[in-house]
CSV table of N, CA and C in Angstrom, one decimal:
chain,number,residue,atom,x,y,z
A,1,MET,N,23.1,29.9,37.9
A,1,MET,CA,22.4,29.2,37.0
A,1,MET,C,21.4,28.0,37.6
A,2,LYS,N,20.3,28.4,37.4
A,2,LYS,CA,19.8,26.6,37.9
A,2,LYS,C,20.2,26.1,37.1
A,3,THR,N,20.1,24.7,37.3
A,3,THR,CA,20.3,23.5,36.8
A,3,THR,C,18.8,22.6,36.7
A,4,PRO,N,18.9,22.1,35.6
A,4,PRO,CA,17.5,21.6,35.1
A,4,PRO,C,17.5,20.2,36.0
A,5,THR,N,16.0,20.0,36.6
A,5,THR,CA,16.2,18.5,37.2
A,5,THR,C,16.2,17.1,36.2
A,6,TYR,N,16.1,16.1,36.7
A,6,TYR,CA,16.2,15.1,35.7
A,6,TYR,C,14.5,14.7,35.5
A,7,SER,N,13.7,15.4,35.4
A,7,SER,CA,11.7,15.9,34.5
A,7,SER,C,12.6,16.4,33.6
A,8,THR,N,13.3,17.6,33.6
A,8,THR,CA,12.5,18.5,32.9
A,8,THR,C,14.0,18.0,31.7
A,9,ARG,N,15.0,17.3,32.4
A,9,ARG,CA,15.6,16.8,30.7
A,9,ARG,C,15.3,15.6,30.6
A,10,SER,N,14.7,14.6,31.4
A,10,SER,CA,13.9,13.7,30.2
A,10,SER,C,12.7,13.9,29.2
A,11,ALA,N,11.8,15.4,29.5
A,11,ALA,CA,10.9,16.1,29.1
A,11,ALA,C,11.1,16.4,27.7
A,12,ILE,N,12.9,17.0,27.7
A,12,ILE,CA,13.4,17.6,26.6
A,12,ILE,C,13.4,16.2,25.7
A,13,LEU,N,14.2,15.8,26.0
A,13,LEU,CA,15.4,14.2,25.4
A,13,LEU,C,13.7,13.5,24.8
A,14,CYS,N,12.8,13.5,25.4
A,14,CYS,CA,11.6,13.1,24.6
A,14,CYS,C,11.2,13.7,23.3
A,15,SER,N,11.3,15.0,24.5
A,15,SER,CA,10.3,15.8,22.5
A,15,SER,C,11.4,16.2,22.2
A,16,TRP,N,12.5,15.6,22.2
A,16,TRP,CA,13.8,16.1,20.4
A,16,TRP,C,13.8,14.8,20.4
A,17,SER,N,13.5,13.5,20.8
A,17,SER,CA,13.7,12.6,20.0
A,17,SER,C,12.2,12.1,19.1
A,18,ARG,N,10.9,12.6,20.0
A,18,ARG,CA,9.5,12.8,19.1
A,18,ARG,C,10.1,13.1,17.5
A,19,CYS,N,10.0,14.9,18.0
A,19,CYS,CA,10.2,15.5,17.2
A,19,CYS,C,11.6,14.7,15.7
A,20,PHE,N,13.2,14.2,16.0
A,20,PHE,CA,13.4,13.8,15.0
A,20,PHE,C,12.8,12.8,14.6
A,21,PHE,N,11.8,11.2,15.2
A,21,PHE,CA,11.9,9.9,14.4
A,21,PHE,C,10.4,10.5,13.3
A,22,SER,N,10.0,11.6,14.3
A,22,SER,CA,8.2,11.7,13.5
A,22,SER,C,9.2,12.4,11.9
A,23,ALA,N,9.9,13.3,11.8
A,23,ALA,CA,10.7,13.2,10.9
A,23,ALA,C,10.9,12.5,10.1
A,24,PHE,N,11.9,12.0,10.5
A,24,PHE,CA,12.6,10.3,9.7
A,24,PHE,C,11.6,9.6,9.2
A,25,VAL,N,10.2,9.2,9.7
A,25,VAL,CA,9.1,8.3,9.5
A,25,VAL,C,8.8,9.3,8.2
A,26,ALA,N,8.7,10.9,8.2
A,26,ALA,CA,7.6,11.1,7.3
A,26,ALA,C,9.0,10.9,6.5
A,27,GLY,N,10.2,11.4,6.3
A,27,GLY,CA,10.6,11.0,4.9
A,27,GLY,C,10.9,9.7,4.9
A,28,GLN,N,10.2,9.5,5.3
A,28,GLN,CA,10.9,7.6,4.7
A,28,GLN,C,9.7,7.2,4.3
A,29,ALA,N,8.4,7.6,4.8
A,29,ALA,CA,7.3,7.2,4.1
A,29,ALA,C,7.2,8.3,2.3
A,30,ILE,N,7.4,9.2,2.9
A,30,ILE,CA,7.7,10.1,1.2
A,30,ILE,C,8.3,9.6,0.1
A,31,ALA,N,9.4,8.9,0.8
A,31,ALA,CA,9.9,8.8,-0.2
A,31,ALA,C,10.1,6.9,-0.7
A,32,ALA,N,9.0,6.1,0.0
A,32,ALA,CA,8.5,5.1,0.0
A,32,ALA,C,7.3,4.6,-0.4
A,33,ASP,N,6.4,6.0,-0.2
A,33,ASP,CA,4.9,5.4,-0.6
A,33,ASP,C,4.7,5.4,-2.6
A,34,PRO,N,4.2,4.1,-2.8
A,34,PRO,CA,3.9,3.8,-3.9
A,34,PRO,C,2.6,4.8,-4.5
A,35,ARG,N,1.9,5.6,-3.8
A,35,ARG,CA,0.9,6.2,-4.4
A,35,ARG,C,1.1,7.5,-4.4
A,36,SER,N,2.3,7.6,-4.2
A,36,SER,CA,3.0,9.4,-4.0
A,36,SER,C,3.8,9.7,-5.6
A,37,PRO,N,3.1,10.4,-6.5
A,37,PRO,CA,3.4,11.3,-7.6
A,37,PRO,C,4.5,11.9,-8.0
A,38,HIS,N,5.6,11.8,-6.4
A,38,HIS,CA,6.5,13.0,-6.7
A,38,HIS,C,7.3,11.5,-7.9
A,39,ALA,N,7.3,10.2,-7.8
A,39,ALA,CA,9.1,10.1,-8.3
A,39,ALA,C,8.3,10.2,-10.4
A,40,VAL,N,7.5,10.3,-10.5
A,40,VAL,CA,6.8,11.0,-11.4
A,40,VAL,C,7.4,11.9,-12.9
A,41,ALA,N,7.9,11.8,-13.7
A,41,ALA,CA,8.5,12.4,-14.7
A,41,ALA,C,7.2,13.4,-14.8
A,42,PRO,N,7.6,14.9,-14.8
A,42,PRO,CA,6.5,16.1,-14.6
A,42,PRO,C,5.9,16.1,-16.3
A,43,SER,N,6.4,15.6,-17.1
A,43,SER,CA,5.4,14.9,-18.6
A,43,SER,C,4.6,14.0,-18.3
A,44,GLN,N,4.5,13.1,-17.1
A,44,GLN,CA,3.5,12.4,-17.3
A,44,GLN,C,2.5,12.3,-16.7
A,45,ALA,N,1.6,12.4,-16.2
A,45,ALA,CA,0.3,12.0,-15.2
A,45,ALA,C,0.4,10.9,-14.9
A,46,PRO,N,0.5,10.7,-13.4
A,46,PRO,CA,0.8,9.3,-12.9
A,46,PRO,C,-0.5,8.0,-13.0
A,47,ALA,N,-0.7,7.5,-12.7
A,47,ALA,CA,-2.1,6.6,-13.2
A,47,ALA,C,-2.9,6.3,-11.8
A,48,ARG,N,-3.5,6.1,-11.6
A,48,ARG,CA,-4.5,6.1,-10.8
A,48,ARG,C,-4.9,4.4,-9.8
A,49,LEU,N,-4.5,3.6,-8.9
A,49,LEU,CA,-4.8,2.5,-8.9
A,49,LEU,C,-5.8,2.0,-7.3
A,50,ILE,N,-6.7,1.3,-7.5
A,50,ILE,CA,-7.5,1.1,-7.4
A,50,ILE,C,-8.2,0.0,-6.7
A,51,ILE,N,-8.1,-0.5,-5.4
A,51,ILE,CA,-7.7,-2.1,-5.0
A,51,ILE,C,-9.4,-2.2,-4.1
A,52,ARG,N,-10.2,-3.4,-4.2
A,52,ARG,CA,-10.9,-3.3,-3.6
A,52,ARG,C,-11.3,-4.7,-2.9
A,53,ARG,N,-11.4,-5.0,-1.8
A,53,ARG,CA,-11.6,-6.6,-0.9
A,53,ARG,C,-12.5,-6.2,-1.1
A,54,ASN,N,-12.9,-7.7,-1.3
A,54,ASN,CA,-14.3,-8.5,-1.5
A,54,ASN,C,-14.4,-8.5,-0.2
A,55,PRO,N,-15.8,-8.0,0.0
A,55,PRO,CA,-16.5,-8.9,2.1
A,55,PRO,C,-16.4,-9.8,1.6
A,56,ASN,N,-16.5,-10.7,1.1
A,56,ASN,CA,-16.7,-12.7,1.5
A,56,ASN,C,-15.6,-13.1,1.7
A,57,LEU,N,-14.2,-12.1,2.2
A,57,LEU,CA,-13.0,-12.9,2.6
A,57,LEU,C,-13.5,-13.2,3.8
A,58,GLY,N,-14.1,-12.3,4.3
A,58,GLY,CA,-14.2,-12.9,6.0
A,58,GLY,C,-13.9,-11.6,6.6
A,59,VAL,N,-14.5,-11.0,7.7
A,59,VAL,CA,-14.0,-9.9,9.0
A,59,VAL,C,-12.6,-10.1,9.5
A,60,ASN,N,-12.0,-11.3,8.8
A,60,ASN,CA,-10.8,-11.6,10.2
A,60,ASN,C,-9.4,-11.9,8.9
A,61,VAL,N,-10.3,-11.9,7.3
A,61,VAL,CA,-9.2,-12.2,6.5
A,61,VAL,C,-8.6,-10.5,6.5
A,62,ILE,N,-7.4,-10.4,5.7
A,62,ILE,CA,-6.3,-9.2,5.8
A,62,ILE,C,-5.5,-9.0,4.2
A,63,VAL,N,-6.1,-8.2,3.2
A,63,VAL,CA,-5.3,-8.2,1.9
A,63,VAL,C,-3.4,-8.0,2.2
A,64,ARG,N,-2.9,-8.1,2.6
A,64,ARG,CA,-1.0,-7.7,2.3
A,64,ARG,C,-1.0,-7.4,0.9
A,65,LEU,N,-1.1,-6.6,0.4
A,65,LEU,CA,-0.2,-5.4,-1.0
A,65,LEU,C,0.9,-5.7,-0.9
A,66,TRP,N,1.2,-5.7,-2.1
A,66,TRP,CA,2.8,-5.3,-2.5
A,66,TRP,C,2.7,-5.2,-4.0
A,67,ILE,N,3.7,-3.7,-3.8
A,67,ILE,CA,4.0,-3.1,-5.1
A,67,ILE,C,5.4,-2.8,-5.6
A,68,ASP,N,6.2,-3.4,-6.0
A,68,ASP,CA,7.1,-3.9,-6.6
A,68,ASP,C,8.2,-4.2,-5.9
A,69,GLY,N,7.5,-5.3,-4.9
A,69,GLY,CA,8.7,-5.9,-4.3
A,69,GLY,C,8.8,-5.7,-2.8
A,70,GLN,N,7.7,-4.4,-3.1
A,70,GLN,CA,7.6,-3.1,-1.3
A,70,GLN,C,5.9,-3.1,-0.8
A,71,PRO,N,6.3,-3.3,0.4
A,71,PRO,CA,4.9,-3.6,1.0
A,71,PRO,C,4.4,-2.1,1.4
A,72,ALA,N,3.1,-2.2,0.5
A,72,ALA,CA,2.1,-1.0,0.2
A,72,ALA,C,1.2,-0.4,1.4
A,73,ARG,N,0.4,-1.7,1.5
A,73,ARG,CA,-0.9,-1.4,2.3
A,73,ARG,C,-1.2,-2.8,3.1
A,74,SER,N,-1.9,-2.6,4.2
A,74,SER,CA,-2.4,-3.8,4.2
A,74,SER,C,-4.6,-3.3,4.2
A,75,ILE,N,-5.0,-4.0,3.4
A,75,ILE,CA,-6.2,-3.6,3.2
A,75,ILE,C,-7.4,-4.8,4.6
A,76,GLY,N,-8.5,-4.3,5.0
A,76,GLY,CA,-9.0,-4.4,6.1
A,76,GLY,C,-10.2,-5.1,4.9
A,77,TYR,N,-10.8,-6.1,6.1
A,77,TYR,CA,-12.6,-5.3,6.0
A,77,TYR,C,-13.0,-4.2,6.1
A,78,GLY,N,-13.8,-3.7,4.6
A,78,GLY,CA,-14.6,-2.9,4.8
A,78,GLY,C,-13.9,-1.9,3.8
A,79,HIS,N,-12.4,-2.2,3.5
A,79,HIS,CA,-11.3,-0.7,3.2
A,79,HIS,C,-11.3,-1.1,1.7
A,80,THR,N,-10.7,-0.1,0.8
A,80,THR,CA,-10.0,0.0,-0.2
A,80,THR,C,-8.9,1.0,-0.6
A,81,TYR,N,-8.3,0.3,-1.4
A,81,TYR,CA,-6.6,0.9,-1.1
A,81,TYR,C,-7.1,1.9,-2.6
A,82,GLU,N,-6.9,3.1,-2.9
A,82,GLU,CA,-6.7,3.8,-3.9
A,82,GLU,C,-4.9,4.7,-3.5
A,83,GLY,N,-4.5,4.7,-4.6
A,83,GLY,CA,-3.2,5.3,-4.7
A,83,GLY,C,-2.6,5.8,-6.3
A,84,PHE,N,-1.7,5.5,-6.5
A,84,PHE,CA,-0.9,6.3,-8.3
A,84,PHE,C,0.6,5.8,-8.0
A,85,LEU,N,0.4,5.3,-9.2
A,85,LEU,CA,1.8,4.7,-9.8
A,85,LEU,C,2.3,5.4,-11.2
A,86,ALA,N,3.4,5.3,-11.1
A,86,ALA,CA,4.3,6.4,-12.0
A,86,ALA,C,4.2,5.1,-13.2
A,87,PRO,N,3.8,5.5,-14.7
A,87,PRO,CA,4.1,5.1,-15.6
A,87,PRO,C,5.6,4.6,-16.3
A,88,GLY,N,4.3,3.0,-16.3
A,88,GLY,CA,5.7,1.9,-16.7
A,88,GLY,C,5.5,0.9,-16.6
A,89,HIS,N,6.4,-0.4,-15.8
A,89,HIS,CA,6.2,-2.0,-15.8
A,89,HIS,C,6.0,-2.2,-14.2
A,90,HIS,N,5.3,-2.2,-13.2
A,90,HIS,CA,4.9,-2.7,-12.5
A,90,HIS,C,4.1,-4.2,-11.8
A,91,VAL,N,5.1,-4.7,-10.7
A,91,VAL,CA,4.2,-6.1,-10.7
A,91,VAL,C,3.3,-5.5,-8.9
A,92,LEU,N,2.5,-6.1,-8.8
A,92,LEU,CA,1.4,-6.2,-7.5
A,92,LEU,C,1.7,-7.4,-7.6
A,93,ALA,N,0.9,-7.3,-6.0
A,93,ALA,CA,1.1,-9.0,-5.3
A,93,ALA,C,0.8,-9.1,-3.8
A,94,VAL,N,-0.3,-10.0,-3.9
A,94,VAL,CA,-1.1,-9.5,-2.7
A,94,VAL,C,-0.7,-10.8,-2.1
A,95,LEU,N,-1.4,-11.4,-0.9
A,95,LEU,CA,-0.9,-12.3,0.2
A,95,LEU,C,-2.6,-12.4,1.1
A,96,ALA,N,-3.2,-13.1,1.4
A,96,ALA,CA,-3.9,-12.9,2.5
A,96,ALA,C,-3.2,-13.6,4.0
A,97,SER,N,-4.0,-12.4,4.6
A,97,SER,CA,-2.8,-12.1,6.5
A,97,SER,C,-3.9,-13.1,7.4
A,98,PRO,N,-3.8,-13.3,8.2
A,98,PRO,CA,-2.5,-13.3,9.0
A,98,PRO,C,-2.4,-15.3,8.6
A,99,SER,N,-2.7,-16.3,8.4
A,99,SER,CA,-2.8,-17.4,8.3
A,99,SER,C,-2.7,-17.8,6.8
A,100,PRO,N,-1.7,-17.3,5.4
A,100,PRO,CA,-2.1,-17.2,4.4
A,100,PRO,C,-2.3,-19.3,3.9
A,101,ARG,N,-2.9,-19.3,3.0
A,101,ARG,CA,-3.2,-21.0,2.9
A,101,ARG,C,-2.0,-21.0,2.2
A,102,TRP,N,-0.8,-20.2,0.7
A,102,TRP,CA,-0.3,-20.7,0.5
A,102,TRP,C,1.0,-19.0,0.7
A,103,PRO,N,2.3,-19.4,1.4
A,103,PRO,CA,3.1,-18.1,1.5
A,103,PRO,C,3.6,-17.6,0.8
A,104,VAL,N,3.8,-17.8,-0.8
A,104,VAL,CA,4.3,-17.2,-1.5
A,104,VAL,C,2.8,-16.2,-2.1
A,105,PRO,N,2.9,-14.3,-2.0
A,105,PRO,CA,1.9,-13.7,-2.6
A,105,PRO,C,1.8,-13.8,-4.3
A,106,TRP,N,0.6,-13.8,-4.7
A,106,TRP,CA,0.4,-14.3,-6.0
A,106,TRP,C,0.6,-12.8,-6.4
A,107,GLN,N,1.2,-12.7,-8.1
A,107,GLN,CA,1.4,-11.6,-8.6
A,107,GLN,C,1.1,-11.0,-9.6
A,108,LEU,N,0.8,-10.0,-10.1
A,108,LEU,CA,-0.3,-9.5,-11.5
A,108,LEU,C,1.3,-8.3,-11.8
A,109,PRO,N,2.0,-9.2,-13.1
A,109,PRO,CA,2.5,-7.6,-14.2
A,109,PRO,C,2.1,-6.3,-14.7
A,110,LEU,N,2.0,-5.5,-14.7
A,110,LEU,CA,1.0,-3.9,-15.3
A,110,LEU,C,1.5,-3.2,-15.7
A,111,ASP,N,1.7,-3.5,-16.9
A,111,ASP,CA,1.8,-1.7,-17.7
A,111,ASP,C,1.0,-1.3,-17.7
A,112,VAL,N,1.4,-0.1,-16.7
A,112,VAL,CA,0.8,1.7,-16.7
A,112,VAL,C,0.8,2.0,-17.4
A,113,ARG,N,0.0,3.1,-17.9
A,113,ARG,CA,0.4,4.2,-18.8
A,113,ARG,C,-0.6,5.5,-18.1
A,114,SER,N,0.2,6.6,-18.4
A,114,SER,CA,-0.2,7.8,-17.9
A,114,SER,C,-1.6,7.9,-17.9
A,115,GLY,N,-2.6,8.5,-16.9
A,115,GLY,CA,-3.8,9.2,-16.5
A,115,GLY,C,-4.4,8.0,-16.5
A,116,GLN,N,-4.7,6.8,-16.7
A,116,GLN,CA,-5.5,5.5,-16.8
A,116,GLN,C,-5.8,5.7,-15.5
A,117,THR,N,-6.6,4.9,-15.1
A,117,THR,CA,-7.7,4.5,-13.6
A,117,THR,C,-7.1,2.7,-14.0
A,118,TYR,N,-6.7,1.8,-12.5
A,118,TYR,CA,-6.5,0.3,-12.8
A,118,TYR,C,-7.3,-0.1,-11.5
A,119,GLY,N,-8.3,-0.9,-11.6
A,119,GLY,CA,-9.1,-1.1,-10.9
A,119,GLY,C,-9.5,-2.5,-10.5
A,120,PHE,N,-9.2,-3.2,-9.5
A,120,PHE,CA,-9.1,-4.7,-9.2
A,120,PHE,C,-10.0,-4.3,-7.4
A,121,THR,N,-10.4,-6.4,-7.6
A,121,THR,CA,-10.5,-6.3,-6.5
A,121,THR,C,-10.1,-7.5,-6.0
A,122,ALA,N,-9.9,-7.6,-4.9
A,122,ALA,CA,-9.2,-9.1,-3.7
A,122,ALA,C,-9.5,-9.8,-3.6
A,123,VAL,N,-10.0,-11.1,-4.8
A,123,VAL,CA,-10.8,-12.4,-4.2
A,123,VAL,C,-9.7,-13.5,-4.2
A,124,THR,N,-10.7,-14.7,-3.4
A,124,THR,CA,-9.9,-15.9,-3.4
A,124,THR,C,-10.4,-16.8,-4.7
A,125,ASP,N,-9.6,-17.2,-5.3
A,125,ASP,CA,-9.6,-18.2,-6.9
A,125,ASP,C,-10.7,-19.6,-6.9
A,126,GLY,N,-10.7,-19.8,-5.6
A,126,GLY,CA,-11.6,-21.5,-5.0
A,126,GLY,C,-10.1,-22.2,-4.5
A,127,SER,N,-9.5,-22.3,-4.9
A,127,SER,CA,-8.5,-23.0,-3.8
A,127,SER,C,-7.5,-22.5,-2.9
A,128,GLY,N,-8.0,-21.3,-2.4
A,128,GLY,CA,-7.6,-20.2,-1.3
A,128,GLY,C,-6.6,-19.7,-1.6
A,129,ASN,N,-6.3,-19.7,-2.6
A,129,ASN,CA,-5.5,-18.6,-3.8
A,129,ASN,C,-5.9,-16.9,-2.9
A,130,LEU,N,-5.6,-15.8,-3.0
A,130,LEU,CA,-6.0,-14.4,-3.1
A,130,LEU,C,-5.2,-13.6,-4.3
A,131,ILE,N,-6.5,-13.4,-5.5
A,131,ILE,CA,-5.7,-12.8,-6.2
A,131,ILE,C,-6.1,-11.4,-6.6
A,132,LEU,N,-5.8,-10.7,-8.0
A,132,LEU,CA,-6.2,-9.2,-8.0
A,132,LEU,C,-7.4,-9.5,-9.2
A,133,ASP,N,-8.3,-9.5,-9.2
A,133,ASP,CA,-9.3,-10.2,-10.6
A,133,ASP,C,-10.3,-8.3,-10.8
A,134,GLY,N,-10.3,-7.8,-12.2
A,134,GLY,CA,-10.2,-6.9,-13.1
A,134,GLY,C,-11.9,-7.5,-12.8
A,135,ARG,N,-12.8,-8.4,-13.1
A,135,ARG,CA,-13.9,-8.7,-13.5
A,135,ARG,C,-14.5,-7.9,-12.5
A,136,PHE,N,-14.8,-8.0,-11.3
A,136,PHE,CA,-15.8,-7.3,-10.2
A,136,PHE,C,-15.0,-6.2,-9.9
A,137,GLY,N,-15.8,-5.1,-9.9
A,137,GLY,CA,-16.0,-3.9,-9.4
A,137,GLY,C,-16.0,-3.3,-10.9
A,138,PHE,N,-14.6,-2.6,-11.5
A,138,PHE,CA,-14.3,-2.0,-12.7
A,138,PHE,C,-13.1,-2.9,-13.1
A,139,PRO,N,-12.5,-3.0,-14.5
A,139,PRO,CA,-12.2,-3.9,-15.1
A,139,PRO,C,-11.0,-2.2,-15.2
A,140,PRO,N,-9.7,-3.1,-15.4
A,140,PRO,CA,-9.0,-2.1,-15.7
A,140,PRO,C,-9.4,-1.1,-17.2
A,141,ARG,N,-8.9,-0.1,-17.7
A,141,ARG,CA,-9.1,1.1,-18.4
A,141,ARG,C,-7.9,0.9,-19.3
A,142,VAL,N,-7.9,0.5,-20.6
A,142,VAL,CA,-6.9,0.4,-21.7
A,142,VAL,C,-7.4,1.5,-23.1
A,143,GLN,N,-6.5,1.8,-23.5
A,143,GLN,CA,-6.5,2.9,-24.5
A,143,GLN,C,-6.5,2.4,-25.8
């Protein structure tokens, strides 16, 4: 019987490690993804959440978004966040990065209804704080 060489064993080990790590990361992403409608009860449709980034924030400013205290996404220049939320109470928070003027994220409590679309734009409030404004772009729809 032929014994595998060091390079063959390394390649096999590396391949197995990649498969294990990919499966682990994919499982974590599905479980922690705030856009995932899997956490919604079958009788209730998820709500859609759209957050646009105002281009006037500058090229180097990144909007860091949290949903219910969990990091959701970083929104760079020219990008938009689109995801889903389960109906119920949620807290959205945003913070400018890399050098925020205020280290505490600005928070917005939001009561989400099934099947609705909620849209906000990340803008500054004039004092250097980043906020989510429903007046720009399109306001949240309420029934």
